Coordinates of C-alpha atoms in Angstrom, one line a residue:
X27 CA -12.6 12.2 13.3
X28 CA -14.4 15.3 12.9
X29 CA -17.5 13.8 13.8
X30 CA -16.0 12.2 17.0
X31 CA -15.0 15.8 18.1
X32 CA -18.4 16.9 17.1
X33 CA -20.0 14.2 19.5
X34 CA -17.6 15.1 22.3
X35 CA -18.6 18.7 22.1
X36 CA -22.3 17.6 22.0
X37 CA -21.9 15.7 25.2
X38 CA -20.1 18.3 27.0
X39 CA -22.8 20.9 26.1
X40 CA -25.5 18.5 27.4
X41 CA -23.9 17.8 30.7
X42 CA -23.4 21.6 31.1
X43 CA -27.0 22.3 30.4
X44 CA -28.4 19.6 32.9
X45 CA -25.9 20.9 35.6
X46 CA -27.2 24.4 35.2
X47 CA -30.9 23.3 35.3
X48 CA -30.3 21.2 38.3
X49 CA -27.7 23.1 40.5
X50 CA -27.4 26.7 42.1
X51 CA -23.9 27.7 40.7
X52 CA -23.6 30.8 39.2
X53 CA -24.0 30.3 35.2
X54 CA -20.5 31.9 34.4
X55 CA -18.9 29.6 36.7
X56 CA -20.5 26.6 35.1
X57 CA -19.7 27.8 31.7
X58 CA -16.0 28.2 32.8
X59 CA -15.7 24.8 34.4
X60 CA -17.3 22.9 31.3
X61 CA -15.2 25.0 29.4
X62 CA -12.1 23.6 30.8
X63 CA -13.5 20.1 30.7
X64 CA -14.4 20.5 27.0
X65 CA -10.8 21.4 26.4
X66 CA -9.0 18.9 28.3
X67 CA -11.3 15.9 27.2
X68 CA -11.8 16.6 23.6
X69 CA -8.7 18.3 22.6
X70 CA -6.8 15.2 21.6
X71 CA -9.6 13.5 19.5
X72 CA -7.6 13.9 16.2
X73 CA -4.0 13.8 15.6
X74 CA -2.4 17.0 14.9
X75 CA -1.6 17.4 11.3
X76 CA 1.3 19.6 9.9
X77 CA 0.8 22.1 7.1
X78 CA 1.6 20.6 4.0
X79 CA 4.4 22.4 2.0
X80 CA 4.9 20.1 -0.9
X81 CA 8.0 18.7 0.6
X82 CA 8.0 14.8 0.1
X83 CA 6.8 13.1 3.2
X84 CA 8.3 9.8 2.9
X85 CA 7.8 6.2 4.5
X86 CA 10.5 3.7 3.3
X87 CA 9.0 -0.1 3.2
X88 CA 12.1 -2.3 2.8
X89 CA 13.1 -5.9 3.0
X90 CA 16.4 -4.6 4.4
X91 CA 18.7 -7.7 5.5
X92 CA 19.5 -9.3 2.2
X93 CA 20.5 -7.1 -0.9
X94 CA 22.5 -4.1 0.0
X95 CA 20.6 -1.7 -2.1
X96 CA 18.3 -1.3 0.6
X97 CA 21.1 0.2 2.7
X98 CA 21.9 2.5 0.1
X99 CA 18.3 3.6 -0.5
X100 CA 18.0 4.4 3.4
X101 CA 21.2 6.3 3.5
X102 CA 20.3 8.5 0.6
X103 CA 17.1 9.4 2.5
X104 CA 18.8 10.7 5.3
X105 CA 20.8 12.9 3.1
X106 CA 17.9 14.0 1.5
X107 CA 16.0 14.6 4.9
X108 CA 19.1 16.4 6.2
X109 CA 19.1 18.6 3.1
X110 CA 15.3 19.3 3.6
X111 CA 14.4 17.8 0.3
X112 CA 12.0 15.5 2.1
X113 CA 10.9 14.3 5.6
X114 CA 11.6 10.9 6.4
X115 CA 8.4 9.8 8.4
X116 CA 9.5 6.1 9.3
X117 CA 10.9 3.1 8.2
X118 CA 8.4 -0.2 7.7
X119 CA 10.7 -3.4 7.9
X120 CA 9.0 -6.2 5.7
X121 CA 11.3 -9.0 6.1
X122 CA 10.6 -10.9 9.2
X123 CA 13.3 -11.0 12.0
X124 CA 14.2 -8.8 14.9
X125 CA 17.7 -8.6 13.3
X126 CA 16.2 -6.8 10.4
X127 CA 14.8 -3.9 12.7
X128 CA 18.1 -4.0 14.5
X129 CA 19.9 -3.4 11.3
X130 CA 17.6 -0.3 10.3
X131 CA 17.9 0.8 14.3
X132 CA 21.8 0.9 13.5
X133 CA 21.4 2.9 10.4
X134 CA 19.0 5.2 12.1
X135 CA 21.4 5.8 15.1
X136 CA 24.6 6.0 13.0
X137 CA 23.2 8.8 10.5
X138 CA 21.8 10.8 13.3
X139 CA 18.0 9.9 13.1
X140 CA 17.3 7.7 16.2
X141 CA 13.9 9.3 16.2
X142 CA 12.7 8.0 13.2
X143 CA 10.1 5.2 14.0
X144 CA 10.4 1.4 13.0
X145 CA 7.6 -1.1 12.2
X146 CA 8.4 -4.8 11.8
X147 CA 6.4 -7.4 9.8
X148 CA 5.7 -10.4 12.2
X149 CA 3.2 -12.4 10.2
X150 CA 5.0 -12.1 6.5
X151 CA 7.1 -14.3 4.3
X152 CA 8.5 -17.4 6.0
X153 CA 12.1 -17.7 4.8
X154 CA 12.6 -15.7 2.0
X155 CA 15.6 -15.7 -0.4
X156 CA 18.8 -14.1 1.6
X157 CA 21.1 -12.7 -1.3
X158 CA 23.9 -11.1 1.1
X159 CA 23.6 -12.2 4.6
X160 CA 24.4 -9.2 6.8
X161 CA 22.3 -10.0 9.7
X162 CA 25.3 -9.7 11.7
X163 CA 25.8 -6.0 11.1
X164 CA 24.3 -4.7 14.7
X165 CA 26.5 -6.9 16.6
X166 CA 29.9 -6.1 14.7
X167 CA 32.9 -5.3 17.1
X168 CA 36.1 -3.0 16.8
X169 CA 39.5 -4.5 17.1
X170 CA 39.2 -3.7 21.2
X171 CA 36.2 -6.2 21.2
X172 CA 33.6 -3.3 22.1
X173 CA 30.5 -2.8 20.0
X174 CA 31.3 -1.0 16.8
X175 CA 27.7 0.6 16.5
X176 CA 25.1 2.0 18.7
X177 CA 21.6 1.3 18.9
X178 CA 18.5 3.4 19.9
X179 CA 15.8 0.6 20.3
X180 CA 16.1 -0.9 23.8
X181 CA 13.7 -4.1 22.5
X182 CA 12.8 -5.1 19.5
X183 CA 9.7 -6.9 20.5
X184 CA 8.1 -3.8 21.7
X185 CA 8.1 -2.3 18.0
X186 CA 4.7 -2.1 16.4
X187 CA 3.8 -4.3 13.4
X188 CA 4.4 -2.4 10.3
X189 CA 0.8 -1.9 9.1
X190 CA 0.3 -0.2 12.9
X191 CA 2.9 2.2 12.1
X192 CA 1.5 2.9 8.7
X193 CA -1.9 3.7 10.2
X194 CA -0.1 5.8 12.9
X195 CA 1.7 7.7 10.4
X196 CA -0.6 8.4 7.7
X197 CA -3.6 9.3 10.2
X198 CA -1.4 12.2 11.4
X199 CA -0.3 13.6 8.0
X200 CA -2.1 16.0 5.5
X201 CA -4.5 14.7 3.0
X202 CA -2.8 13.3 -0.2
X203 CA 0.6 14.0 0.9
X204 CA 2.6 10.9 1.9
X205 CA 4.9 9.2 -0.5
X206 CA 5.4 5.6 -0.1
X207 CA 8.7 3.7 -1.1
X208 CA 8.2 0.0 -1.3
X209 CA 11.6 -1.7 -2.2
X210 CA 10.8 -5.2 -1.0
X211 CA 7.6 -7.4 -0.3
X212 CA 4.3 -5.9 -0.2
X213 CA 3.3 -7.8 3.2
X214 CA 2.9 -4.7 5.5
X215 CA 1.1 -2.9 2.6
X216 CA -1.1 -5.9 2.2
X217 CA -2.0 -5.8 6.0
X218 CA -2.3 -2.0 6.0
X219 CA -5.0 -2.2 3.2
X220 CA -6.8 -5.1 5.0
X221 CA -6.9 -3.3 8.6
X222 CA -9.9 -1.7 10.0
X223 CA -10.4 1.5 12.2
X224 CA -8.6 1.7 15.2
X225 CA -7.4 4.5 18.0
X226 CA -5.8 6.3 15.1
X227 CA -8.1 6.9 12.4
X228 CA -12.0 5.6 11.9
X229 CA -11.1 4.9 8.4
X230 CA -10.3 1.3 7.1
X231 CA -7.1 0.8 5.5
X232 CA -8.1 1.4 1.8
X233 CA -9.7 4.6 2.5
X234 CA -6.8 5.8 4.9
X235 CA -4.4 5.1 1.8
X236 CA -7.0 7.0 -0.5
X237 CA -7.0 10.0 1.8
X238 CA -3.4 10.2 3.0
X239 CA -1.3 8.8 0.1
X240 CA -0.1 11.1 -2.6
X241 CA 2.1 8.3 -4.7
X242 CA 3.4 4.8 -4.2
X243 CA 6.8 4.3 -5.8
X244 CA 7.5 0.7 -5.9
X245 CA 10.4 -1.6 -6.8
X246 CA 8.9 -4.4 -8.8
X247 CA 7.5 -5.6 -11.8
X248 CA 8.7 -6.7 -15.2
X249 CA 7.4 -4.7 -18.1
X250 CA 9.7 -5.6 -20.9
X251 CA 9.1 -7.6 -24.1
X252 CA 8.8 -10.9 -22.3
X253 CA 6.3 -11.6 -19.5
X254 CA 8.0 -13.0 -16.3
X255 CA 7.1 -13.3 -12.7
X256 CA 8.6 -10.5 -10.5
X257 CA 10.7 -11.8 -7.6
X258 CA 9.5 -9.7 -4.7
X259 CA 5.7 -10.5 -5.7
X260 CA 6.5 -14.0 -6.1
X261 CA 8.0 -14.5 -2.8
X262 CA 4.7 -13.7 -1.3
X263 CA 2.1 -14.2 -3.8
X264 CA -0.9 -14.3 -1.3
X265 CA 0.2 -10.8 0.0
X266 CA 0.9 -9.4 -3.3
X267 CA -2.6 -10.5 -4.8
X268 CA -4.4 -8.7 -1.9
X269 CA -1.9 -5.7 -2.5
X270 CA -3.3 -5.5 -6.1
X271 CA -6.9 -6.4 -5.4
X272 CA -7.3 -3.7 -2.8
X273 CA -5.0 -0.7 -3.6
X274 CA -7.1 2.5 -4.7
X275 CA -7.4 2.7 -8.3
X276 CA -7.4 6.7 -7.8
X277 CA -3.9 6.5 -5.7
X278 CA -0.9 6.8 -8.3
X279 CA 1.8 4.0 -8.5
X280 CA 5.1 4.4 -10.2
X281 CA 6.9 0.8 -10.6
X282 CA 10.8 0.7 -10.9
X283 CA 11.3 -2.6 -12.7
X284 CA 14.5 -4.6 -12.1
X285 CA 15.7 -3.5 -15.7
X286 CA 16.0 0.1 -14.8
X287 CA 18.3 -0.6 -12.0
X288 CA 20.1 -3.5 -13.8
X289 CA 22.8 -1.1 -15.3
X290 CA 23.6 0.8 -12.3
X291 CA 26.6 -1.3 -10.5
X292 CA 28.2 0.2 -7.5
X293 CA 31.4 -2.2 -7.5
X294 CA 32.3 -3.2 -3.8
X295 CA 36.0 -2.0 -4.1
X296 CA 34.5 1.3 -5.1
X297 CA 32.0 1.4 -2.2
X298 CA 35.0 0.8 0.1
X299 CA 37.2 3.3 -1.4
X300 CA 34.2 6.0 -1.3
X301 CA 34.4 5.5 2.5
X302 CA 37.8 5.8 2.9
X303 CA 37.3 8.9 5.7
X304 CA 36.4 6.1 8.5
X305 CA 36.2 2.2 9.0
X306 CA 33.2 2.6 11.5
X307 CA 30.5 3.1 9.0
X308 CA 27.8 0.3 8.7
X309 CA 27.8 0.0 4.8
X310 CA 31.4 0.1 4.6
X311 CA 31.6 -2.9 7.2
X312 CA 28.9 -4.8 5.3
X313 CA 31.3 -4.5 2.1
X314 CA 34.2 -5.4 4.2
X315 CA 32.9 -8.4 6.1
X316 CA 30.4 -9.8 3.8
X317 CA 30.6 -11.3 0.2
X318 CA 28.9 -8.4 -1.8
X319 CA 30.3 -9.4 -5.3
X320 CA 26.9 -11.5 -5.8
X321 CA 25.4 -9.5 -8.9
X322 CA 24.1 -6.7 -6.6
X323 CA 22.8 -3.7 -8.8
X324 CA 21.2 -0.4 -7.5
X325 CA 17.7 -1.4 -8.0
X326 CA 16.0 0.1 -4.8
X327 CA 17.5 3.6 -4.7
X328 CA 15.5 4.2 -8.0
X329 CA 12.3 4.5 -6.1
X330 CA 13.8 6.8 -3.5
X331 CA 15.2 9.0 -6.3
X332 CA 12.0 9.5 -8.0
X333 CA 10.0 10.0 -4.8
X334 CA 12.3 12.9 -3.7
X335 CA 13.8 14.3 -6.9
X336 CA 10.5 14.1 -9.1
X337 CA 9.5 12.2 -12.3
X338 CA 11.7 14.8 -14.5
X339 CA 14.5 12.6 -13.4
X340 CA 13.3 9.5 -15.2
X341 CA 11.7 8.4 -18.5
X342 CA 8.4 7.2 -17.6
X343 CA 5.7 4.9 -19.6
X344 CA 2.3 6.3 -20.5
X345 CA -0.5 5.8 -17.9
X346 CA -2.3 2.3 -17.7
X347 CA -3.3 -0.4 -15.3
X348 CA -1.3 -3.0 -13.8
X349 CA -2.7 -6.4 -13.0
X350 CA -1.0 -9.6 -11.4
X351 CA -1.2 -12.9 -12.6
X352 CA -1.4 -16.1 -10.3
X353 CA 2.3 -16.7 -11.4
X354 CA 3.3 -13.1 -10.3
X355 CA 3.6 -11.9 -13.7
X356 CA 2.8 -8.0 -14.1
X357 CA 0.6 -7.0 -17.0
X358 CA 0.3 -3.5 -18.0
X359 CA -2.6 -2.4 -19.9
X360 CA -2.4 1.3 -21.5
X361 CA -5.3 3.5 -20.2
X362 CA -5.3 7.5 -20.3
X363 CA -7.2 7.4 -16.7
X364 CA -4.9 4.6 -15.3
X365 CA -3.1 4.9 -11.9
X366 CA 0.3 3.3 -12.9
X367 CA 3.3 4.3 -14.7
X368 CA 6.7 2.5 -14.8
X369 CA 10.3 3.6 -15.2
X370 CA 12.0 3.0 -18.5
X371 CA 15.7 2.0 -18.6
X372 CA 17.9 4.9 -19.1
X373 CA 21.2 5.2 -21.4
X374 CA 24.7 4.4 -20.1
X375 CA 25.2 8.4 -19.3
X376 CA 22.3 8.2 -17.3
X377 CA 23.2 5.1 -15.6
X378 CA 26.4 6.9 -14.4
X379 CA 24.4 9.9 -13.2
X380 CA 22.2 7.7 -10.9
X381 CA 25.3 6.1 -9.6
X382 CA 26.8 9.5 -8.7
X383 CA 23.6 10.4 -6.7
X384 CA 24.1 7.2 -4.8
X385 CA 27.7 7.5 -4.4
X386 CA 27.4 11.3 -3.1
X387 CA 25.8 9.8 0.2
X388 CA 29.0 7.6 0.8
X389 CA 31.6 10.6 0.3
X390 CA 30.9 12.0 3.6
X391 CA 29.1 11.6 6.8
X392 CA 25.6 13.2 7.4
X393 CA 25.8 16.3 9.0

């Protein structure tokens, strides 16, 4: 971008010199004229970048529309954002279907953040597993037959692809500042990494990630005594292979394996009781109208808590590297210079403390 600005300035200067050489306007008038041209034509070459003060800048990448832990992870981000503990830059939906974008839109609108942009994967995983079907959430009606929840997006077909939203958001942020919370498939991340230069950045996807991303917090991986396929990676193994092959080795990744959230259960009856202050609440309605007693645990919020509250809240492995087998198994190899770590399961007391963090977001509406 800096080179583009320089080129624009150089062209303006060349035109100015030639104009002065062949025309009879006074020099000061020509200088004033082309100064205005230079400012108006070149001022938007590079997106404005906010100063980075250390507050986590978060993009959530979610397969919302199946497990309900995605809903809690997103709800927590609204609360963190309002408490100025993070800034939620956008939500990338990595499960195909405009109804998944509509669920996100309802959440954004209900919790007072209709401005948060949404990206949607369109060439992703066909017919992935659905554990809890709450696709009807955007269309729930009250007892009087009117829509229960408002929307902010008028046409979901106008939403950008997830990888395009990534490029727009990353390009406008300070270097090494963005935290990505990936709590689903890596379809959009894979497409971001294979993307090329565009109107947002002259960098390809790999270099844009290398320049802008501080850390990726990813719900996935199996690092226990047994070697097993990871569900999220196995559902879209081609995307996962590209992701592991292309992710820059100098950009940190912290994995939150399933065994970490496995001990944190937010029982359906407790969810409903915690939101006793209203019935018009998207998560409460999902739990009232859908069967959520399916072995649902709080896996996804662990990536969000780590991104916002820091590593100190968790016990992490040593550094190393992670490779993916053709069967979607994740192999961790210790290495002092590796860019990968993973969360370790906690005690019962620790699990309870994590649950209390999640419950806190349900005890009152975002102010």
